[in-house]
Amino acid sequence: MAEHAKGGGEHVVSVMGSMPPVGPAGSATPGFFHSLFSLRTVAGAAGLAPALILLALSGVERFDASAFGVLGPEIRDQFHLSSAGYVSIATLTSVLPLLVTAHVGYLSDRFNRVHLAAISALVWGATSVLTGLAPATAVLIAARLAGGIGYTVNTPTHPSLLSDWYAPRVLPIVFGWYLVAYSAINLVAGPLAGAITAVANWRVAFVVLALPTFAFALLLLRLREPARGESLGLAMRREDATGVIRSFRELASLRSMRRTWASALFFGAGLVVLVSLLSLYFQDVWHYGPATRGAISALFGLGGLFGVVLGGQLGRWVVASGRARHLPVISGLMFLVGLAGGMFLLAAATSGPMAIVAVLIGSIAYGGWSPAYYTQMSMITSPAQRGQAYAWSTIWFSLGGVLASPLIGRIGDVYGQRMAVVALAVLVVVAGALALWISPVLQRDVDATREALATPV
């Protein structure tokens, strides 16, 4: 439904709900940075506890992912793997479980999402411990595959819960600070993994970093699950959720969603492999040990933290000004300018410090695209299908990683890690161009979703 305005100083009704006028007279929500001092007010009746607990669970999962990336050379040597073998294990075991995310999304639309998230966290904690104890490659692969369940459930479930707990007009702020804190945790994940390995060994690092998971999973079980559409004043029944095939067809009917999936395919091919490749790059090209690689991981997290803050502020601006169609432009430019640019610089680096600067540039974009993306997805999908909407995007993202990982690992073995980084950068360029292509059709799909929900204005 198109926006309507009544008079110069009255409220504007848009897809994000009733909003005060923007511009010199005020804005719909506090500025992103200023909102830090009024988060309780921004959070509303739901309070901060839901976001904080989900953040904690995502953070401890990040410990595991960061450790497997930072400690890649040690794991590769322990199990006598080639670079291609390690990259394939790291990538495929993290993304293969995501190929069933659509079914997980369906479960999150039909069953209690709080319980699903807590169970997945407990499973992930157990498999992280098993990773540290793995006596053979086969056990390592099995542990990593099972551990992928954590991310598989988090991907559709966490954003869906946040979208129902918090009002649409403050979602850019909620997602922004949620991702800021997530990136802040990443600052300590890599250094912790590297430090524990330097003092003990890589196996101890996985066991120690898994322990907080169990406490946070129990805290999550104390939360009440919000009704589907609660933040919109709706109360959709779980039975209203559509099946996997029907949801796919309905989502695919949206041009903005089809273009999002196309971008996700190439972005996944470039990004999933990069996380595993960085550690091998700094080991093989610059001969950095685990402690130094852990520090570089912290720098990557610092850049990502700044990127999320920047992305959250940009997302808040475009939503508050009624220009939601610019959300994919934010993501596209982050891909093209920051991430691909940083990766090309990394491939061409003539010194270790130059390579580290390249990582910092890329990390800003790595964090900066996500607040706009999550807000965009919440705007074009019905609350009854949000779990599956996030899930299908993740499937295309994961499929890109699955297809690219063996090829990129082989390029690294044959032509060196620099050429592998160049190949990844080209894939990210394609993803960025496709993300920009979403903008012309986004507002039409947002309005169509609004009309389908028949929200009173």
Coordinates of C-alpha atoms in Angstrom, one line a residue:
M1 CA 0.0 0.0 0.0
A2 CA 1.4 3.4 -0.9
E3 CA 2.3 5.8 1.9
H4 CA -0.3 8.4 2.9
A5 CA 0.3 11.7 4.5
K6 CA -2.1 14.0 6.3
G7 CA -0.9 17.5 6.6
G8 CA 2.6 18.8 7.2
G9 CA 2.9 17.9 10.9
E10 CA 0.8 14.9 11.3
H11 CA 2.0 11.3 11.4
V12 CA 2.9 9.4 8.3
V13 CA 1.6 5.9 7.9
S14 CA 4.1 3.7 6.0
V15 CA 5.1 0.1 5.8
M16 CA 6.9 0.5 9.1
G17 CA 3.8 1.6 10.9
S18 CA 2.7 5.0 12.2
M19 CA 5.7 7.3 12.2
P20 CA 6.3 10.9 13.0
P21 CA 7.5 13.2 10.3
V22 CA 11.2 13.1 9.6
G23 CA 13.6 15.9 8.8
P24 CA 14.3 19.0 10.8
A25 CA 11.2 18.5 12.9
G26 CA 12.3 15.2 14.3
S27 CA 12.7 11.6 13.3
A28 CA 10.8 8.4 13.7
T29 CA 13.2 6.8 16.1
P30 CA 16.3 8.0 18.1
G31 CA 19.5 8.3 16.1
F32 CA 21.4 5.0 16.0
F33 CA 24.2 6.2 18.3
H34 CA 21.9 8.1 20.6
S35 CA 19.6 5.0 20.9
L36 CA 22.4 3.4 23.0
F37 CA 21.4 5.6 25.9
S38 CA 17.7 4.7 25.6
L39 CA 17.7 1.0 24.6
R40 CA 15.1 0.2 27.3
T41 CA 12.7 2.7 25.7
V42 CA 13.5 1.5 22.2
A43 CA 13.0 -2.2 23.3
G44 CA 9.5 -1.4 24.6
A45 CA 7.4 -3.9 26.5
A46 CA 9.6 -6.9 25.5
G47 CA 12.6 -5.5 27.3
L48 CA 16.2 -6.1 26.6
A49 CA 16.5 -9.7 28.0
P50 CA 15.3 -11.5 24.8
A51 CA 17.9 -9.7 22.6
L52 CA 20.7 -10.2 25.1
I53 CA 20.1 -13.9 25.6
L54 CA 19.9 -14.5 21.8
L55 CA 23.0 -12.5 21.4
A56 CA 24.9 -14.5 24.0
L57 CA 24.0 -17.8 22.3
S58 CA 25.0 -16.4 18.9
G59 CA 28.2 -15.2 20.5
V60 CA 29.3 -18.5 22.0
E61 CA 28.5 -20.1 18.6
R62 CA 30.8 -17.5 17.2
F63 CA 33.6 -18.8 19.5
D64 CA 33.4 -22.2 17.8
A65 CA 33.4 -20.8 14.2
S66 CA 36.3 -18.3 15.0
A67 CA 38.3 -21.1 16.6
F68 CA 38.0 -23.4 13.6
G69 CA 39.1 -20.6 11.3
V70 CA 42.0 -19.2 13.4
L71 CA 43.3 -22.7 14.3
G72 CA 43.0 -23.9 10.7
P73 CA 46.7 -24.6 10.2
E74 CA 47.0 -26.6 13.4
I75 CA 43.9 -28.6 12.5
R76 CA 45.2 -29.1 9.0
D77 CA 48.5 -30.4 10.3
Q78 CA 47.0 -32.6 13.0
F79 CA 44.9 -34.5 10.6
H80 CA 47.4 -34.4 7.7
L81 CA 45.1 -32.5 5.3
S82 CA 45.9 -30.4 2.3
S83 CA 44.7 -26.8 2.1
A84 CA 41.9 -28.0 -0.2
G85 CA 41.0 -30.7 2.2
Y86 CA 40.8 -28.4 5.2
V87 CA 38.9 -25.7 3.3
S88 CA 36.4 -28.3 2.0
I89 CA 35.8 -29.7 5.5
A90 CA 35.5 -26.2 7.1
T91 CA 33.1 -25.0 4.5
L92 CA 31.1 -28.0 3.7
T93 CA 30.5 -29.0 7.3
S94 CA 29.3 -25.5 8.1
V95 CA 27.1 -25.1 5.1
L96 CA 25.7 -28.5 4.3
P97 CA 23.4 -28.5 7.3
L98 CA 22.1 -25.2 6.1
L99 CA 20.7 -26.8 3.0
V100 CA 17.8 -28.2 5.1
T101 CA 17.2 -24.8 6.6
A102 CA 13.9 -24.5 4.8
H103 CA 12.6 -27.4 6.9
V104 CA 14.0 -25.8 10.0
G105 CA 12.3 -22.6 9.0
Y106 CA 9.0 -24.5 8.6
L107 CA 9.5 -25.9 12.1
S108 CA 10.2 -22.4 13.5
D109 CA 6.9 -21.2 11.9
R110 CA 4.9 -24.1 13.4
F111 CA 6.5 -24.9 16.7
N112 CA 7.9 -23.0 19.7
R113 CA 10.9 -21.0 18.5
V114 CA 12.3 -20.5 22.0
H115 CA 12.5 -24.3 22.5
L116 CA 14.0 -24.9 19.1
A117 CA 16.7 -22.4 19.7
A118 CA 17.6 -23.8 23.2
I119 CA 17.7 -27.4 22.0
S120 CA 20.0 -26.5 19.1
A121 CA 22.3 -24.6 21.5
L122 CA 22.7 -27.7 23.7
V123 CA 23.4 -29.9 20.6
W124 CA 26.0 -27.3 19.4
G125 CA 27.7 -27.2 22.8
A126 CA 28.1 -31.0 22.8
T127 CA 29.4 -31.2 19.3
S128 CA 32.0 -28.4 20.0
V129 CA 33.3 -30.5 22.8
L130 CA 33.4 -33.5 20.4
T131 CA 35.4 -31.4 17.9
G132 CA 38.1 -30.9 20.5
L133 CA 38.2 -34.6 21.4
A134 CA 38.0 -35.9 17.8
P135 CA 40.6 -38.8 17.4
A136 CA 40.2 -39.1 13.6
T137 CA 39.2 -37.1 10.5
A138 CA 35.9 -38.9 10.2
V139 CA 34.9 -38.0 13.8
L140 CA 35.9 -34.4 13.2
I141 CA 33.7 -34.2 10.1
A142 CA 30.8 -35.8 12.0
A143 CA 31.2 -33.3 14.9
R144 CA 31.3 -30.3 12.5
L145 CA 28.3 -31.5 10.6
A146 CA 26.3 -32.0 13.8
G147 CA 27.5 -28.6 15.1
G148 CA 26.1 -27.0 12.0
I149 CA 22.7 -27.6 13.5
G150 CA 23.3 -24.6 15.8
Y151 CA 23.7 -22.1 13.0
T152 CA 21.0 -23.9 11.0
V153 CA 18.4 -23.2 13.7
N154 CA 19.7 -19.8 14.6
T155 CA 19.5 -18.4 11.1
P156 CA 15.7 -18.5 10.6
T157 CA 14.7 -18.5 14.3
H158 CA 16.6 -15.6 15.9
P159 CA 15.6 -12.9 13.4
S160 CA 12.0 -14.2 13.4
L161 CA 11.8 -13.9 17.2
L162 CA 13.4 -10.5 17.2
S163 CA 10.9 -9.3 14.5
D164 CA 8.0 -10.4 16.7
W165 CA 9.4 -9.1 20.0
Y166 CA 10.2 -5.6 18.8
A167 CA 8.2 -3.0 16.8
P168 CA 9.0 -2.7 13.0
R169 CA 10.0 0.9 13.3
V170 CA 12.8 0.2 15.7
L171 CA 14.0 -3.0 14.0
P172 CA 17.0 -1.3 12.3
I173 CA 18.2 -0.2 15.8
V174 CA 17.5 -3.6 17.4
F175 CA 19.2 -5.6 14.6
G176 CA 22.0 -3.0 14.5
W177 CA 22.9 -3.2 18.2
Y178 CA 22.3 -7.0 18.2
L179 CA 24.9 -7.3 15.5
V180 CA 27.2 -4.8 17.1
A181 CA 27.4 -6.8 20.2
Y182 CA 27.7 -10.0 18.2
S183 CA 30.7 -8.4 16.4
A184 CA 32.1 -7.3 19.7
I185 CA 32.1 -10.9 20.9
N186 CA 34.1 -11.7 17.8
L187 CA 36.8 -9.4 19.1
V188 CA 37.7 -11.8 21.8
A189 CA 36.8 -15.1 20.1
G190 CA 39.9 -15.3 17.9
P191 CA 42.4 -14.1 20.5
L192 CA 41.0 -16.5 23.1
A193 CA 41.3 -19.4 20.7
G194 CA 44.8 -18.4 19.8
A195 CA 45.9 -17.8 23.4
I196 CA 44.5 -21.1 24.7
T197 CA 46.2 -22.9 21.9
A198 CA 49.5 -21.2 22.6
V199 CA 49.3 -22.2 26.3
A200 CA 47.8 -25.6 25.8
N201 CA 46.6 -26.9 22.4
W202 CA 43.8 -26.4 19.9
R203 CA 41.7 -29.3 21.4
V204 CA 41.5 -27.6 24.8
A205 CA 40.4 -24.4 23.1
F206 CA 37.3 -26.0 21.7
V207 CA 36.3 -27.6 25.0
V208 CA 36.7 -24.5 27.1
L209 CA 34.9 -22.2 24.6
A210 CA 31.9 -24.5 24.5
L211 CA 31.1 -24.4 28.2
P212 CA 29.1 -21.1 28.4
T213 CA 26.6 -22.5 25.9
F214 CA 24.8 -24.7 28.3
A215 CA 24.1 -21.8 30.8
F216 CA 22.7 -19.5 28.1
A217 CA 20.5 -22.3 26.7
L218 CA 18.9 -22.7 30.1
L219 CA 18.3 -18.9 30.4
L220 CA 16.6 -18.9 27.0
L221 CA 14.1 -21.5 28.2
R222 CA 12.8 -18.9 30.7
L223 CA 11.6 -16.6 28.0
R224 CA 8.1 -16.4 26.6
E225 CA 7.7 -17.0 22.9
P226 CA 6.0 -14.0 21.2
A227 CA 3.0 -14.6 18.9
R228 CA 3.6 -14.5 15.2
G229 CA 3.1 -10.9 14.2
E230 CA 2.8 -9.7 17.8
S231 CA 4.9 -6.5 17.0
L232 CA 2.4 -5.7 14.3
G233 CA -0.6 -6.1 16.6
L234 CA -1.4 -9.5 15.0
A235 CA -1.7 -12.9 16.6
M236 CA -1.2 -15.5 13.9
R237 CA -1.6 -19.1 14.8
R238 CA 1.1 -21.6 14.3
E239 CA -1.3 -23.5 12.1
D240 CA -1.3 -20.6 9.7
A241 CA 2.2 -21.4 8.6
T242 CA 2.4 -22.7 5.1
G243 CA 4.3 -25.8 3.9
V244 CA 7.8 -25.7 2.6
I245 CA 6.9 -26.0 -1.1
R246 CA 4.0 -23.5 -0.9
S247 CA 6.2 -21.0 1.0
F248 CA 8.9 -21.4 -1.6
R249 CA 6.5 -20.6 -4.4
E250 CA 5.0 -17.6 -2.6
L251 CA 8.3 -16.2 -1.7
A252 CA 9.7 -16.8 -5.2
S253 CA 6.7 -14.8 -6.6
L254 CA 8.4 -11.7 -5.1
R255 CA 10.9 -10.2 -7.5
S256 CA 12.9 -8.7 -4.7
M257 CA 13.2 -12.1 -3.1
R258 CA 14.4 -13.8 -6.3
R259 CA 17.1 -11.2 -6.7
T260 CA 18.0 -11.5 -3.0
W261 CA 18.5 -15.3 -3.6
A262 CA 20.7 -14.7 -6.7
S263 CA 22.9 -12.2 -4.7
A264 CA 23.1 -14.7 -1.8
L265 CA 24.3 -17.5 -4.0
F266 CA 27.4 -15.5 -5.1
F267 CA 27.9 -13.8 -1.8
G268 CA 27.9 -17.2 -0.1
A269 CA 30.5 -18.5 -2.6
G270 CA 32.7 -15.5 -1.8
L271 CA 32.2 -15.1 1.9
V272 CA 31.9 -18.6 3.4
V273 CA 35.2 -19.7 1.9
L274 CA 37.0 -16.5 2.9
V275 CA 36.5 -17.1 6.6
S276 CA 38.3 -20.4 6.3
L277 CA 40.9 -19.1 3.8
L278 CA 42.1 -16.1 5.8
S279 CA 44.0 -18.2 8.4
L280 CA 45.7 -20.3 5.7
Y281 CA 46.6 -17.1 3.8
F282 CA 48.4 -15.6 6.8
Q283 CA 50.1 -18.9 7.7
D284 CA 51.2 -19.8 4.1
V285 CA 52.0 -16.3 2.8
W286 CA 53.2 -14.4 5.9
H287 CA 54.0 -17.4 8.2
Y288 CA 52.1 -16.0 11.2
G289 CA 51.5 -18.3 14.2
P290 CA 48.2 -18.9 16.1
A291 CA 48.6 -16.0 18.5
T292 CA 49.2 -13.5 15.7
R293 CA 46.4 -15.0 13.6
G294 CA 44.1 -14.7 16.7
A295 CA 45.0 -11.0 16.9
I296 CA 44.2 -10.5 13.3
S297 CA 40.9 -12.2 13.9
A298 CA 40.2 -9.6 16.7
L299 CA 41.0 -6.8 14.2
F300 CA 38.6 -8.4 11.8
G301 CA 36.0 -8.4 14.6
L302 CA 36.8 -4.7 15.4
G303 CA 36.2 -3.7 11.7
G304 CA 33.0 -5.8 11.7
L305 CA 31.9 -4.0 14.8
F306 CA 32.4 -0.6 13.2
G307 CA 30.7 -1.9 10.0
V308 CA 27.6 -3.0 11.9
V309 CA 27.3 0.4 13.6
L310 CA 27.7 2.1 10.3
G311 CA 25.2 -0.2 8.6
G312 CA 22.7 0.2 11.5
Q313 CA 22.9 4.0 11.2
L314 CA 22.5 3.9 7.4
G315 CA 19.5 1.5 7.7
R316 CA 17.9 3.6 10.3
W317 CA 18.2 6.7 8.1
V318 CA 16.6 5.2 5.0
V319 CA 13.8 3.6 7.0
A320 CA 13.0 6.8 9.0
S321 CA 13.0 8.8 5.8
G322 CA 10.6 6.4 4.0
R323 CA 13.2 5.3 1.5
A324 CA 13.2 1.6 2.3
R325 CA 14.0 0.8 -1.3
H326 CA 17.6 2.0 -0.6
L327 CA 18.2 -0.8 1.9
P328 CA 19.7 -3.2 -0.7
V329 CA 21.8 -0.3 -2.0
I330 CA 23.5 -0.3 1.4
S331 CA 24.3 -4.0 1.2
G332 CA 25.4 -3.8 -2.5
L333 CA 27.9 -1.0 -1.9
M334 CA 29.2 -2.8 1.1
F335 CA 29.9 -5.8 -1.1
L336 CA 31.4 -3.9 -4.0
V337 CA 33.4 -1.2 -2.4
G338 CA 34.4 -2.6 1.0
L339 CA 34.5 -6.4 0.8
A340 CA 35.6 -6.9 -2.8
G341 CA 37.9 -3.9 -2.6
G342 CA 39.5 -5.2 0.6
M343 CA 39.9 -8.7 -0.9
F344 CA 41.6 -7.4 -4.1
L345 CA 44.0 -5.4 -1.9
L346 CA 44.7 -8.5 0.3
A347 CA 45.6 -10.5 -2.8
A348 CA 48.0 -7.7 -4.0
A349 CA 49.5 -7.0 -0.5
T350 CA 53.3 -6.7 -0.6
S351 CA 53.7 -6.8 3.2
G352 CA 52.1 -8.2 6.3
P353 CA 50.9 -4.8 7.5
M354 CA 49.4 -4.1 4.1
A355 CA 47.5 -7.4 4.2
I356 CA 46.2 -6.6 7.7
V357 CA 44.9 -3.2 6.5
A358 CA 43.1 -5.0 3.7
V359 CA 41.5 -7.3 6.2
L360 CA 40.3 -4.3 8.2
I361 CA 38.7 -2.7 5.1
G362 CA 37.0 -5.9 4.2
S363 CA 35.8 -6.5 7.7
I364 CA 33.9 -3.2 7.9
A365 CA 31.8 -4.3 4.9
Y366 CA 31.5 -7.8 6.3
G367 CA 29.6 -6.3 9.2
G368 CA 28.0 -3.4 7.4
W369 CA 25.6 -5.2 5.1
S370 CA 23.6 -7.2 7.6
P371 CA 21.4 -4.6 9.4
A372 CA 19.9 -3.5 6.1
Y373 CA 19.4 -7.1 5.0
Y374 CA 17.6 -8.2 8.1
T375 CA 15.3 -5.2 8.1
Q376 CA 14.6 -5.6 4.3
M377 CA 13.6 -9.2 4.8
S378 CA 11.3 -8.5 7.7
M379 CA 9.5 -5.9 5.5
I380 CA 8.7 -8.0 2.5
T381 CA 7.6 -11.2 4.3
S382 CA 4.5 -12.1 6.3
P383 CA 5.2 -13.0 10.0
A384 CA 3.8 -16.4 9.2
Q385 CA 6.6 -17.1 6.7
R386 CA 9.5 -15.2 8.2
G387 CA 11.3 -18.3 9.4
Q388 CA 11.2 -19.8 5.9
A389 CA 12.1 -16.5 4.2
Y390 CA 15.3 -16.3 6.2
A391 CA 15.8 -20.0 5.6
W392 CA 15.6 -19.9 1.9
S393 CA 18.0 -17.0 1.6
T394 CA 20.4 -19.0 3.8
I395 CA 20.0 -22.1 1.5
W396 CA 21.1 -20.1 -1.5
F397 CA 24.0 -18.5 0.5
S398 CA 25.1 -22.0 1.6
L399 CA 24.8 -23.5 -1.9
G400 CA 27.2 -20.9 -3.1
G401 CA 29.7 -21.9 -0.4
V402 CA 29.2 -25.6 -1.2
L403 CA 29.9 -25.1 -4.9
A404 CA 32.8 -22.8 -4.5
S405 CA 34.8 -24.4 -1.6
P406 CA 36.5 -27.3 -3.5
L407 CA 37.4 -25.0 -6.4
I408 CA 38.8 -22.3 -4.3
G409 CA 40.8 -24.7 -2.1
R410 CA 42.2 -26.3 -5.3
I411 CA 43.2 -22.8 -6.6
G412 CA 45.0 -22.2 -3.3
D413 CA 46.9 -25.5 -3.6
V414 CA 47.9 -25.0 -7.2
Y415 CA 48.3 -21.3 -7.7
G416 CA 48.7 -20.0 -4.2
Q417 CA 46.4 -18.3 -1.6
R418 CA 46.6 -14.9 -3.4
M419 CA 44.9 -16.2 -6.5
A420 CA 42.3 -17.9 -4.3
V421 CA 41.5 -14.6 -2.7
V422 CA 41.2 -13.0 -6.2
A423 CA 38.7 -15.6 -7.2
L424 CA 36.6 -14.9 -4.1
A425 CA 36.7 -11.2 -4.7
V426 CA 35.2 -11.7 -8.2
L427 CA 32.3 -13.7 -6.8
V428 CA 31.6 -10.9 -4.3
V429 CA 31.6 -8.3 -7.1
V430 CA 28.8 -10.3 -8.8
A431 CA 26.9 -10.5 -5.5
G432 CA 27.1 -6.7 -5.1
A433 CA 25.8 -6.0 -8.5
L434 CA 22.9 -8.3 -8.0
A435 CA 22.1 -6.7 -4.6
L436 CA 21.8 -3.3 -6.3
W437 CA 19.4 -4.8 -8.7
I438 CA 16.9 -5.5 -5.8
S439 CA 16.3 -1.8 -5.1
P440 CA 14.0 -0.9 -8.1
V441 CA 11.5 -3.6 -7.1
L442 CA 11.7 -3.6 -3.3
Q443 CA 9.0 -1.0 -2.5
R444 CA 6.4 -2.7 -4.6
D445 CA 6.9 -6.0 -2.8
V446 CA 6.8 -4.2 0.6
D447 CA 3.5 -2.6 -0.3
A448 CA 2.1 -5.9 -1.5
T449 CA 3.0 -7.6 1.8
R450 CA 1.3 -4.7 3.7
E451 CA -1.9 -5.1 1.7
A452 CA -1.9 -8.9 2.1
L453 CA -1.7 -8.5 5.9
A454 CA -4.6 -5.9 5.7
T455 CA -3.0 -3.9 8.4
P456 CA -5.3 -0.9 9.3
V457 CA -3.9 2.5 8.5

